[in-house]
GROMACS .gro file of C-alpha atoms in nm:
model
  412
    1MET     CA    1   7.519  16.475   3.675
    2LYS     CA    2   7.437  16.099   3.721
    3PRO     CA    3   7.286  15.991   3.312
    4LYS     CA    4   6.899  15.919   3.281
    5HIS     CA    5   6.866  15.582   3.206
    6THR     CA    6   6.651  15.641   2.897
    7ILE     CA    7   6.645  15.930   2.670
    8ILE     CA    8   6.330  15.934   2.469
    9ILE     CA    9   6.353  16.135   2.147
   10GLY     CA   10   5.958  16.255   2.049
   11ALA     CA   11   5.672  16.337   2.318
   12GLY     CA   12   5.406  16.159   2.081
   13LEU     CA   13   5.184  15.882   2.186
   14SER     CA   14   5.476  15.615   2.141
   15GLY     CA   15   5.725  15.815   2.349
   16LEU     CA   16   5.471  15.869   2.616
   17ALA     CA   17   5.413  15.529   2.665
   18CYS     CA   18   5.739  15.384   2.703
   19ALA     CA   19   5.835  15.694   2.953
   20ASN     CA   20   5.518  15.547   3.132
   21GLN     CA   21   5.621  15.179   3.100
   22LEU     CA   22   5.961  15.271   3.214
   23HIS     CA   23   5.819  15.465   3.495
   24GLN     CA   24   5.626  15.183   3.660
   25ALA     CA   25   5.933  14.985   3.666
   26GLY     CA   26   6.139  15.212   3.841
   27LEU     CA   27   6.344  15.340   3.550
   28ARG     CA   28   6.428  15.727   3.520
   29SER     CA   29   6.383  15.886   3.162
   30LEU     CA   30   6.388  16.195   3.009
   31ILE     CA   31   6.158  16.275   2.707
   32VAL     CA   32   6.300  16.512   2.466
   33GLU     CA   33   6.066  16.721   2.197
   34ALA     CA   34   6.140  16.972   1.955
   35SER     CA   35   5.787  17.129   1.996
   36ASP     CA   36   5.568  17.324   2.221
   37ALA     CA   37   5.374  17.048   2.361
   38VAL     CA   38   5.298  16.700   2.364
   39GLY     CA   39   5.094  16.486   2.134
   40GLY     CA   40   5.282  16.453   1.833
   41ARG     CA   41   5.019  16.470   1.549
   42VAL     CA   42   4.702  16.402   1.829
   43ARG     CA   43   4.671  16.792   1.925
   44THR     CA   44   4.410  17.000   2.033
   45ASP     CA   45   4.331  17.385   1.941
   46GLU     CA   46   4.143  17.570   2.181
   47ILE     CA   47   3.945  17.884   1.957
   48ASP     CA   48   3.714  18.090   2.106
   49GLY     CA   49   3.583  17.832   2.309
   50PHE     CA   50   3.593  17.534   2.051
   51LEU     CA   51   3.800  17.233   2.100
   52LEU     CA   52   4.005  17.146   1.730
   53ASP     CA   53   4.160  16.857   1.734
   54ARG     CA   54   4.426  16.910   1.418
   55GLY     CA   55   4.283  16.676   1.165
   56PHE     CA   56   3.935  16.409   1.239
   57GLN     CA   57   4.072  16.182   1.456
   58VAL     CA   58   3.858  15.896   1.659
   59PHE     CA   59   3.935  15.666   1.984
   60LEU     CA   60   3.864  15.307   1.900
   61SER     CA   61   3.723  15.180   2.230
   62ALA     CA   62   3.790  14.857   2.149
   63TYR     CA   63   4.184  14.935   2.153
   64PRO     CA   64   4.348  14.654   2.375
   65THR     CA   65   4.653  14.752   2.421
   66ALA     CA   66   4.565  15.156   2.463
   67GLY     CA   67   4.228  15.086   2.665
   68HIS     CA   68   4.459  14.867   2.957
   69LEU     CA   69   4.685  15.167   2.999
   70LEU     CA   70   4.484  15.432   2.944
   71ASP     CA   71   4.212  15.545   3.214
   72LEU     CA   72   3.934  15.543   2.993
   73GLY     CA   73   3.679  15.646   3.254
   74ALA     CA   74   3.873  15.948   3.308
   75LEU     CA   75   3.903  16.068   2.943
   76GLU     CA   76   3.495  16.105   2.932
   77LEU     CA   77   3.499  15.869   2.558
   78GLN     CA   78   3.189  16.022   2.382
   79ARG     CA   79   3.040  15.772   2.162
   80PHE     CA   80   2.946  15.816   1.792
   81LYS     CA   81   2.640  15.630   1.673
   82PRO     CA   82   2.777  15.282   1.487
   83GLY     CA   83   2.688  15.370   1.133
   84ALA     CA   84   2.693  15.656   0.872
   85LEU     CA   85   2.473  15.894   0.653
   86VAL     CA   86   2.581  15.844   0.287
   87LEU     CA   87   2.506  16.101   0.039
   88LYS     CA   88   2.359  15.947  -0.253
   89ASP     CA   89   2.139  16.096  -0.502
   90ALA     CA   90   2.170  16.436  -0.319
   91LYS     CA   91   2.018  16.303  -0.007
   92LEU     CA   92   2.159  16.136   0.345
   93LYS     CA   93   2.107  15.766   0.370
   94ARG     CA   94   2.108  15.570   0.641
   95VAL     CA   95   2.345  15.262   0.676
   96MET     CA   96   2.382  15.143   1.038
   97ASP     CA   97   2.498  14.871   1.245
   98VAL     CA   98   2.198  14.647   1.267
   99PHE     CA   99   2.330  14.429   1.518
  100ARG     CA  100   2.370  14.723   1.764
  101CYS     CA  101   2.116  14.926   1.620
  102PRO     CA  102   1.819  14.683   1.559
  103GLN     CA  103   1.538  14.963   1.521
  104TYR     CA  104   1.711  15.079   1.134
  105ALA     CA  105   1.722  14.741   1.038
  106LEU     CA  106   1.457  14.782   0.747
  107GLY     CA  107   1.572  15.122   0.661
  108SER     CA  108   1.922  15.006   0.636
  109ALA     CA  109   1.835  14.687   0.425
  110MET     CA  110   1.657  14.932   0.167
  111ALA     CA  111   1.899  15.193   0.139
  112PRO     CA  112   2.016  15.224  -0.176
  113VAL     CA  113   2.424  15.196  -0.068
  114GLY     CA  114   2.518  14.859  -0.225
  115SER     CA  115   2.242  14.596  -0.233
  116LEU     CA  116   2.072  14.354   0.005
  117ARG     CA  117   2.315  14.074  -0.100
  118ASP     CA  118   2.563  14.344   0.040
  119LYS     CA  119   2.448  14.418   0.336
  120LEU     CA  120   2.404  14.024   0.370
  121LEU     CA  121   2.806  14.029   0.310
  122VAL     CA  122   2.877  14.307   0.634
  123ALA     CA  123   2.741  14.040   0.816
  124LYS     CA  124   2.923  13.784   0.732
  125LEU     CA  125   3.285  14.039   0.700
  126ARG     CA  126   3.172  14.127   1.055
  127LEU     CA  127   3.113  13.722   1.205
  128HIS     CA  128   3.464  13.728   1.006
  129ALA     CA  129   3.651  14.021   1.258
  130LEU     CA  130   3.462  13.911   1.574
  131GLN     CA  131   3.648  13.490   1.500
  132ASN     CA  132   3.958  13.652   1.422
  133SER     CA  133   4.229  13.743   1.628
  134LEU     CA  134   4.447  14.035   1.643
  135GLU     CA  135   4.730  13.778   1.598
  136GLU     CA  136   4.566  13.553   1.298
  137ILE     CA  137   4.472  13.878   1.104
  138ALA     CA  138   4.814  13.999   1.080
  139SER     CA  139   4.934  13.666   0.937
  140HIS     CA  140   4.634  13.662   0.717
  141PRO     CA  141   4.767  13.709   0.323
  142ASP     CA  142   4.804  14.090   0.268
  143ILE     CA  143   4.652  14.221  -0.108
  144THR     CA  144   4.478  14.586  -0.117
  145THR     CA  145   4.157  14.648   0.121
  146GLU     CA  146   3.996  14.645  -0.257
  147ALA     CA  147   4.156  14.356  -0.364
  148PHE     CA  148   3.995  14.239  -0.063
  149LEU     CA  149   3.669  14.331  -0.052
  150ARG     CA  150   3.635  14.251  -0.403
  151GLN     CA  151   3.730  13.887  -0.319
  152PHE     CA  152   3.483  13.919  -0.050
  153GLY     CA  153   3.211  13.934  -0.301
  154PHE     CA  154   3.119  14.301  -0.230
  155SER     CA  155   2.985  14.442  -0.530
  156ASP     CA  156   3.151  14.785  -0.724
  157ALA     CA  157   2.832  15.005  -0.598
  158MET     CA  158   2.913  14.913  -0.217
  159ILE     CA  159   3.278  14.952  -0.242
  160ASP     CA  160   3.208  15.312  -0.433
  161GLY     CA  161   2.925  15.407  -0.257
  162PHE     CA  162   3.058  15.305   0.095
  163PHE     CA  163   3.366  15.179   0.191
  164ARG     CA  164   3.555  15.470  -0.040
  165SER     CA  165   3.428  15.697   0.159
  166PHE     CA  166   3.404  15.577   0.484
  167TYR     CA  167   3.712  15.442   0.471
  168GLY     CA  168   3.880  15.716   0.260
  169GLY     CA  169   3.830  15.896   0.602
  170ILE     CA  170   4.043  15.628   0.794
  171PHE     CA  171   4.323  15.547   0.539
  172LEU     CA  172   4.311  15.905   0.426
  173GLU     CA  173   4.289  15.734   0.057
  174ARG     CA  174   4.015  15.636  -0.158
  175GLU     CA  175   4.182  15.413  -0.397
  176LEU     CA  176   4.157  15.188  -0.119
  177GLN     CA  177   4.522  15.063  -0.190
  178THR     CA  178   4.606  15.020   0.246
  179SER     CA  179   4.659  14.688   0.329
  180SER     CA  180   4.387  14.450   0.400
  181ARG     CA  181   4.539  14.378   0.711
  182MET     CA  182   4.530  14.742   0.874
  183PHE     CA  183   4.122  14.679   0.712
  184GLU     CA  184   4.098  14.410   0.880
  185PHE     CA  185   4.218  14.552   1.206
  186THR     CA  186   4.039  14.853   1.201
  187PHE     CA  187   3.712  14.677   1.078
  188LYS     CA  188   3.779  14.457   1.403
  189MET     CA  189   3.793  14.761   1.611
  190PHE     CA  190   3.476  14.922   1.501
  191THR     CA  191   3.317  14.615   1.518
  192GLU     CA  192   3.410  14.510   1.911
  193GLY     CA  193   3.375  14.886   2.017
  194PHE     CA  194   3.249  15.242   1.882
  195ALA     CA  195   3.420  15.524   1.755
  196THR     CA  196   3.468  15.787   2.032
  197LEU     CA  197   3.563  16.130   2.110
  198PRO     CA  198   3.711  16.249   2.452
  199ALA     CA  199   3.505  16.506   2.625
  200GLY     CA  200   3.864  16.751   2.687
  201GLY     CA  201   3.942  16.699   2.289
  202MET     CA  202   4.184  16.446   2.150
  203ARG     CA  203   4.461  16.597   2.341
  204ALA     CA  204   4.346  16.440   2.654
  205ILE     CA  205   4.545  16.090   2.546
  206PRO     CA  206   4.872  16.274   2.537
  207GLU     CA  207   4.842  16.456   2.824
  208GLN     CA  208   4.681  16.227   3.021
  209LEU     CA  209   5.027  15.994   2.983
  210ALA     CA  210   5.175  16.347   3.057
  211ALA     CA  211   5.046  16.364   3.373
  212ARG     CA  212   5.166  16.047   3.466
  213LEU     CA  213   5.501  16.133   3.494
  214PRO     CA  214   5.752  16.318   3.701
  215ALA     CA  215   5.764  16.684   3.686
  216ASP     CA  216   6.144  16.697   3.520
  217SER     CA  217   6.075  16.409   3.270
  218ILE     CA  218   5.994  16.598   2.966
  219ARG     CA  219   6.177  16.884   2.807
  220LEU     CA  220   5.981  17.102   2.523
  221HIS     CA  221   6.190  17.326   2.280
  222ALA     CA  222   6.403  17.116   2.230
  223ARG     CA  223   6.546  16.990   1.924
  224VAL     CA  224   6.777  16.676   1.850
  225SER     CA  225   7.049  16.713   1.581
  226SER     CA  226   7.219  16.360   1.602
  227VAL     CA  227   7.221  16.051   1.850
  228GLU     CA  228   7.456  15.792   1.905
  229SER     CA  229   7.397  15.446   2.142
  230ASN     CA  230   7.439  15.660   2.421
  231THR     CA  231   7.440  16.022   2.335
  232VAL     CA  232   7.169  16.264   2.244
  233SER     CA  233   7.346  16.613   2.077
  234LEU     CA  234   7.056  16.894   2.080
  235GLU     CA  235   7.071  17.203   1.862
  236SER     CA  236   7.129  17.386   2.101
  237GLY     CA  237   7.481  17.249   2.120
  238GLU     CA  238   7.374  17.032   2.526
  239SER     CA  239   7.493  16.699   2.461
  240LEU     CA  240   7.322  16.452   2.670
  241GLU     CA  241   7.381  16.099   2.794
  242ALA     CA  242   7.208  15.803   2.881
  243ASP     CA  243   7.219  15.414   2.914
  244HIS     CA  244   6.977  15.373   2.626
  245VAL     CA  245   6.851  15.553   2.351
  246VAL     CA  246   6.465  15.554   2.156
  247VAL     CA  247   6.409  15.729   1.870
  248ALA     CA  248   6.003  15.793   1.873
  249THR     CA  249   5.911  16.051   1.651
  250ASP     CA  250   5.749  15.995   1.273
  251ALA     CA  251   5.946  15.816   1.014
  252ASP     CA  252   6.064  16.140   0.817
  253ALA     CA  253   6.234  16.263   1.171
  254ALA     CA  254   6.385  15.898   1.220
  255ALA     CA  255   6.506  15.899   0.888
  256HIS     CA  256   6.672  16.240   0.939
  257LEU     CA  257   6.845  16.104   1.238
  258LEU     CA  258   6.920  15.741   1.120
  259PRO     CA  259   6.921  15.780   0.747
  260SER     CA  260   7.130  15.439   0.700
  261LEU     CA  261   6.813  15.266   0.878
  262PHE     CA  262   6.531  15.410   0.668
  263GLU     CA  263   6.685  15.382   0.314
  264ARG     CA  264   6.282  15.338   0.195
  265ARG     CA  265   6.079  15.544   0.320
  266LYS     CA  266   5.683  15.487   0.315
  267GLY     CA  267   5.585  15.816   0.262
  268TRP     CA  268   5.274  16.027   0.365
  269ARG     CA  269   4.894  16.051   0.334
  270SER     CA  270   4.733  16.384   0.359
  271THR     CA  271   4.450  16.563   0.449
  272ALA     CA  272   4.301  16.858   0.524
  273ASN     CA  273   4.042  16.919   0.793
  274LEU     CA  274   3.813  17.240   0.801
  275TYR     CA  275   3.597  17.351   1.085
  276PHE     CA  276   3.343  17.579   1.113
  277SER     CA  277   3.121  17.716   1.376
  278ALA     CA  278   2.702  17.700   1.308
  279GLU     CA  279   2.405  17.826   1.492
  280ILE     CA  280   2.235  17.499   1.424
  281SER     CA  281   2.369  17.134   1.369
  282PRO     CA  282   2.335  17.007   1.010
  283LEU     CA  283   2.317  16.662   1.156
  284ASN     CA  284   2.218  16.688   1.482
  285GLU     CA  285   2.304  16.363   1.599
  286ALA     CA  286   2.630  16.176   1.673
  287ILE     CA  287   2.703  16.036   1.322
  288ILE     CA  288   2.954  16.069   1.021
  289ALA     CA  289   2.841  16.200   0.720
  290LEU     CA  290   2.966  16.037   0.396
  291ASN     CA  291   2.993  16.141   0.003
  292GLY     CA  292   2.913  15.822  -0.190
  293THR     CA  293   2.881  15.972  -0.516
  294GLY     CA  294   3.261  15.928  -0.598
  295THR     CA  295   3.314  16.285  -0.689
  296GLY     CA  296   3.391  16.576  -0.518
  297LEU     CA  297   3.659  16.742  -0.236
  298VAL     CA  298   3.457  16.656   0.047
  299ASN     CA  299   3.496  16.354   0.164
  300ASN     CA  300   3.306  16.311   0.538
  301VAL     CA  301   3.127  16.570   0.729
  302CYS     CA  302   3.087  16.545   1.149
  303VAL     CA  303   2.986  16.768   1.413
  304PRO     CA  304   3.221  16.713   1.704
  305SER     CA  305   2.981  16.891   1.952
  306ASP     CA  306   2.655  16.655   1.887
  307VAL     CA  307   2.946  16.399   1.992
  308ALA     CA  308   3.090  16.512   2.304
  309PRO     CA  309   2.876  16.871   2.342
  310SER     CA  310   3.212  17.002   2.500
  311TYR     CA  311   3.374  17.070   2.186
  312ALA     CA  312   3.172  17.393   2.164
  313PRO     CA  313   3.007  17.671   2.358
  314ILE     CA  314   2.688  17.646   2.457
  315GLY     CA  315   2.447  17.739   2.179
  316LYS     CA  316   2.708  17.657   1.896
  317SER     CA  317   2.741  17.364   1.723
  318LEU     CA  318   3.127  17.273   1.564
  319VAL     CA  319   3.139  17.129   1.202
  320SER     CA  320   3.416  16.958   1.079
  321VAL     CA  321   3.476  16.891   0.733
  322SER     CA  322   3.764  16.635   0.583
  323VAL     CA  323   3.915  16.630   0.243
  324SER     CA  324   4.163  16.386   0.142
  325GLY     CA  325   4.488  16.437   0.028
  326ASN     CA  326   4.661  16.742  -0.039
  327PRO     CA  327   4.414  16.993  -0.229
  328GLU     CA  328   4.508  17.372  -0.343
  329PRO     CA  329   4.460  17.618  -0.049
  330LEU     CA  330   4.332  17.855  -0.338
  331ASP     CA  331   3.940  17.952  -0.267
  332LEU     CA  332   3.954  17.579  -0.058
  333GLU     CA  333   3.702  17.745   0.190
  334LYS     CA  334   3.508  17.875  -0.097
  335ARG     CA  335   3.517  17.535  -0.294
  336VAL     CA  336   3.406  17.326  -0.005
  337ARG     CA  337   3.116  17.565   0.115
  338ASN     CA  338   2.968  17.564  -0.210
  339GLU     CA  339   2.989  17.188  -0.261
  340LEU     CA  340   2.815  17.104   0.112
  341GLN     CA  341   2.513  17.348  -0.030
  342ASP     CA  342   2.440  17.028  -0.219
  343TRP     CA  343   2.473  16.846   0.126
  344PHE     CA  344   2.278  17.109   0.350
  345GLY     CA  345   2.106  17.391   0.178
  346TYR     CA  346   2.231  17.738   0.145
  347GLU     CA  347   2.266  17.758   0.553
  348VAL     CA  348   2.600  17.657   0.515
  349HIS     CA  349   2.723  17.976   0.380
  350GLN     CA  350   2.610  18.112   0.686
  351TRP     CA  351   2.860  17.945   0.879
  352GLN     CA  352   3.191  18.092   1.059
  353HIS     CA  353   3.512  17.937   0.984
  354LEU     CA  354   3.734  17.877   1.251
  355ARG     CA  355   4.003  17.703   1.098
  356THR     CA  356   4.166  17.511   0.836
  357TYR     CA  357   4.434  17.256   0.910
  358HIS     CA  358   4.628  17.116   0.579
  359ILE     CA  359   4.825  16.793   0.688
  360PRO     CA  360   5.083  16.674   0.395
  361HIS     CA  361   5.207  16.410   0.703
  362SER     CA  362   4.877  16.272   0.862
  363LEU     CA  363   4.974  15.897   0.842
  364PRO     CA  364   5.218  15.694   0.736
  365GLN     CA  365   5.116  15.496   0.391
  366GLN     CA  366   5.041  15.107   0.451
  367ALA     CA  367   5.107  14.966   0.145
  368PRO     CA  368   5.035  14.575   0.130
  369GLY     CA  369   5.327  14.436   0.292
  370SER     CA  370   5.408  14.670   0.540
  371ILE     CA  371   5.179  14.526   0.846
  372VAL     CA  372   5.396  14.231   0.917
  373PRO     CA  373   5.457  13.985   1.256
  374SER     CA  374   5.702  14.170   1.435
  375SER     CA  375   5.856  14.312   1.759
  376GLY     CA  376   5.700  14.619   1.704
  377PHE     CA  377   5.983  14.847   1.722
  378LEU     CA  378   6.326  14.839   1.563
  379THR     CA  379   6.701  14.842   1.660
  380HIS     CA  380   7.041  15.044   1.512
  381ASN     CA  381   7.380  15.032   1.677
  382GLY     CA  382   7.213  15.017   2.017
  383ILE     CA  383   6.962  15.247   1.925
  384TYR     CA  384   6.581  15.176   1.950
  385VAL     CA  385   6.333  15.307   1.741
  386CYS     CA  386   5.932  15.307   1.793
  387GLY     CA  387   5.621  15.464   1.665
  388ASP     CA  388   5.295  15.410   1.460
  389HIS     CA  389   5.543  15.353   1.164
  390CYS     CA  390   5.668  15.056   1.285
  391THR     CA  391   5.348  14.868   1.370
  392THR     CA  392   4.955  14.997   1.179
  393ALA     CA  393   4.923  15.321   1.159
  394SER     CA  394   4.703  15.396   1.454
  395ILE     CA  395   4.647  15.508   1.833
  396GLU     CA  396   4.684  15.148   1.885
  397GLY     CA  397   4.962  15.092   1.668
  398ALA     CA  398   5.157  15.403   1.867
  399ILE     CA  399   5.095  15.282   2.213
  400SER     CA  400   5.189  14.955   2.167
  401SER     CA  401   5.534  15.039   1.976
  402GLY     CA  402   5.613  15.209   2.288
  403LEU     CA  403   5.535  14.956   2.513
  404HIS     CA  404   5.729  14.688   2.356
  405THR     CA  405   6.031  14.928   2.359
  406ALA     CA  406   5.982  14.996   2.716
  407ASN     CA  407   5.995  14.623   2.774
  408ALA     CA  408   6.291  14.499   2.551
  409ILE     CA  409   6.484  14.804   2.768
  410ARG     CA  410   6.398  14.622   3.069
  411ARG     CA  411   6.480  14.351   2.974
  412SER     CA  412   6.789  14.411   2.842
   0.00000   0.00000   0.00000
């Protein structure tokens, strides 16, 4: 049997993007995936008519590379409103992007989340994001996000009351120790576009990419035991040959296969995500609610079915609750309900618990210095390595890394 041109290990977004690019160039590839479906960390489960993304995730419509590769129209992206409700003094206060929602200008300016000067600084930060390209952002001095915000002039009240909760849900850490380049990148994406959900759940993104490939291009339940420059060995004992090998797994799996390449791992950010069925939405609009108190387990709450009605059966609402870190699972549901009672009242105890996802490996840590201008992939003894751990820890980063890898293979 003639060997495949390229064997790709991992059917996450990087591996699927790489395979798509090779397929468009007329090159044969085979993806081998250890799990039971494509998507990697971008997966969605269907329970009783509800769509449960494995961890609260959104697709930012301004992603340039991902937006070019994907058919966004087919995904039927549903928008969040550009802003947030922030829990402060036991009430949800509205803070909106007044450039796109001018009707909320006065209310946002008066909201007790930061000072009026802080609100003006947000406008200045918005202009900064629009004026700087992604290439320029990637070359900026890299410090922690907290240090960046303080240097920009934001007050403790604004950092503690808004940025820690909003970016706590993005970076999965409220200390804001993530790279300021990552902050600038994501802020630019929020400024230029919208946070969205595909009508079919986040799984629709990898499933769209997989559907473009020939039927025999993906093998599931195929766990890899070892790799060489032209050979992939499966735990089943089967050996596969190829002209090129791509390791498109997460950083830990790549380190297991190529330990000498990954002497220093970045580590992970963790999260827990709880889903509830409610008779009535506690928010009743397509917006995210943030914990601006600085205390408690809950970081943010949203109702995905307010954004995309297809996330819940008719007459029901799907409530998503995100908890940062790796909380003790004992009585987590009870503790979260008790906390949310201060947000929404006793009705939270009437919600039906659907599922809790504990995701210890949710997002690669991206400390200052880890976001650097690069090719978007690594090579080791003739083996290519790609993934969001090689670029920005985002959907855009994962897809971009896979495409850069495929282009390098084509050039070779």
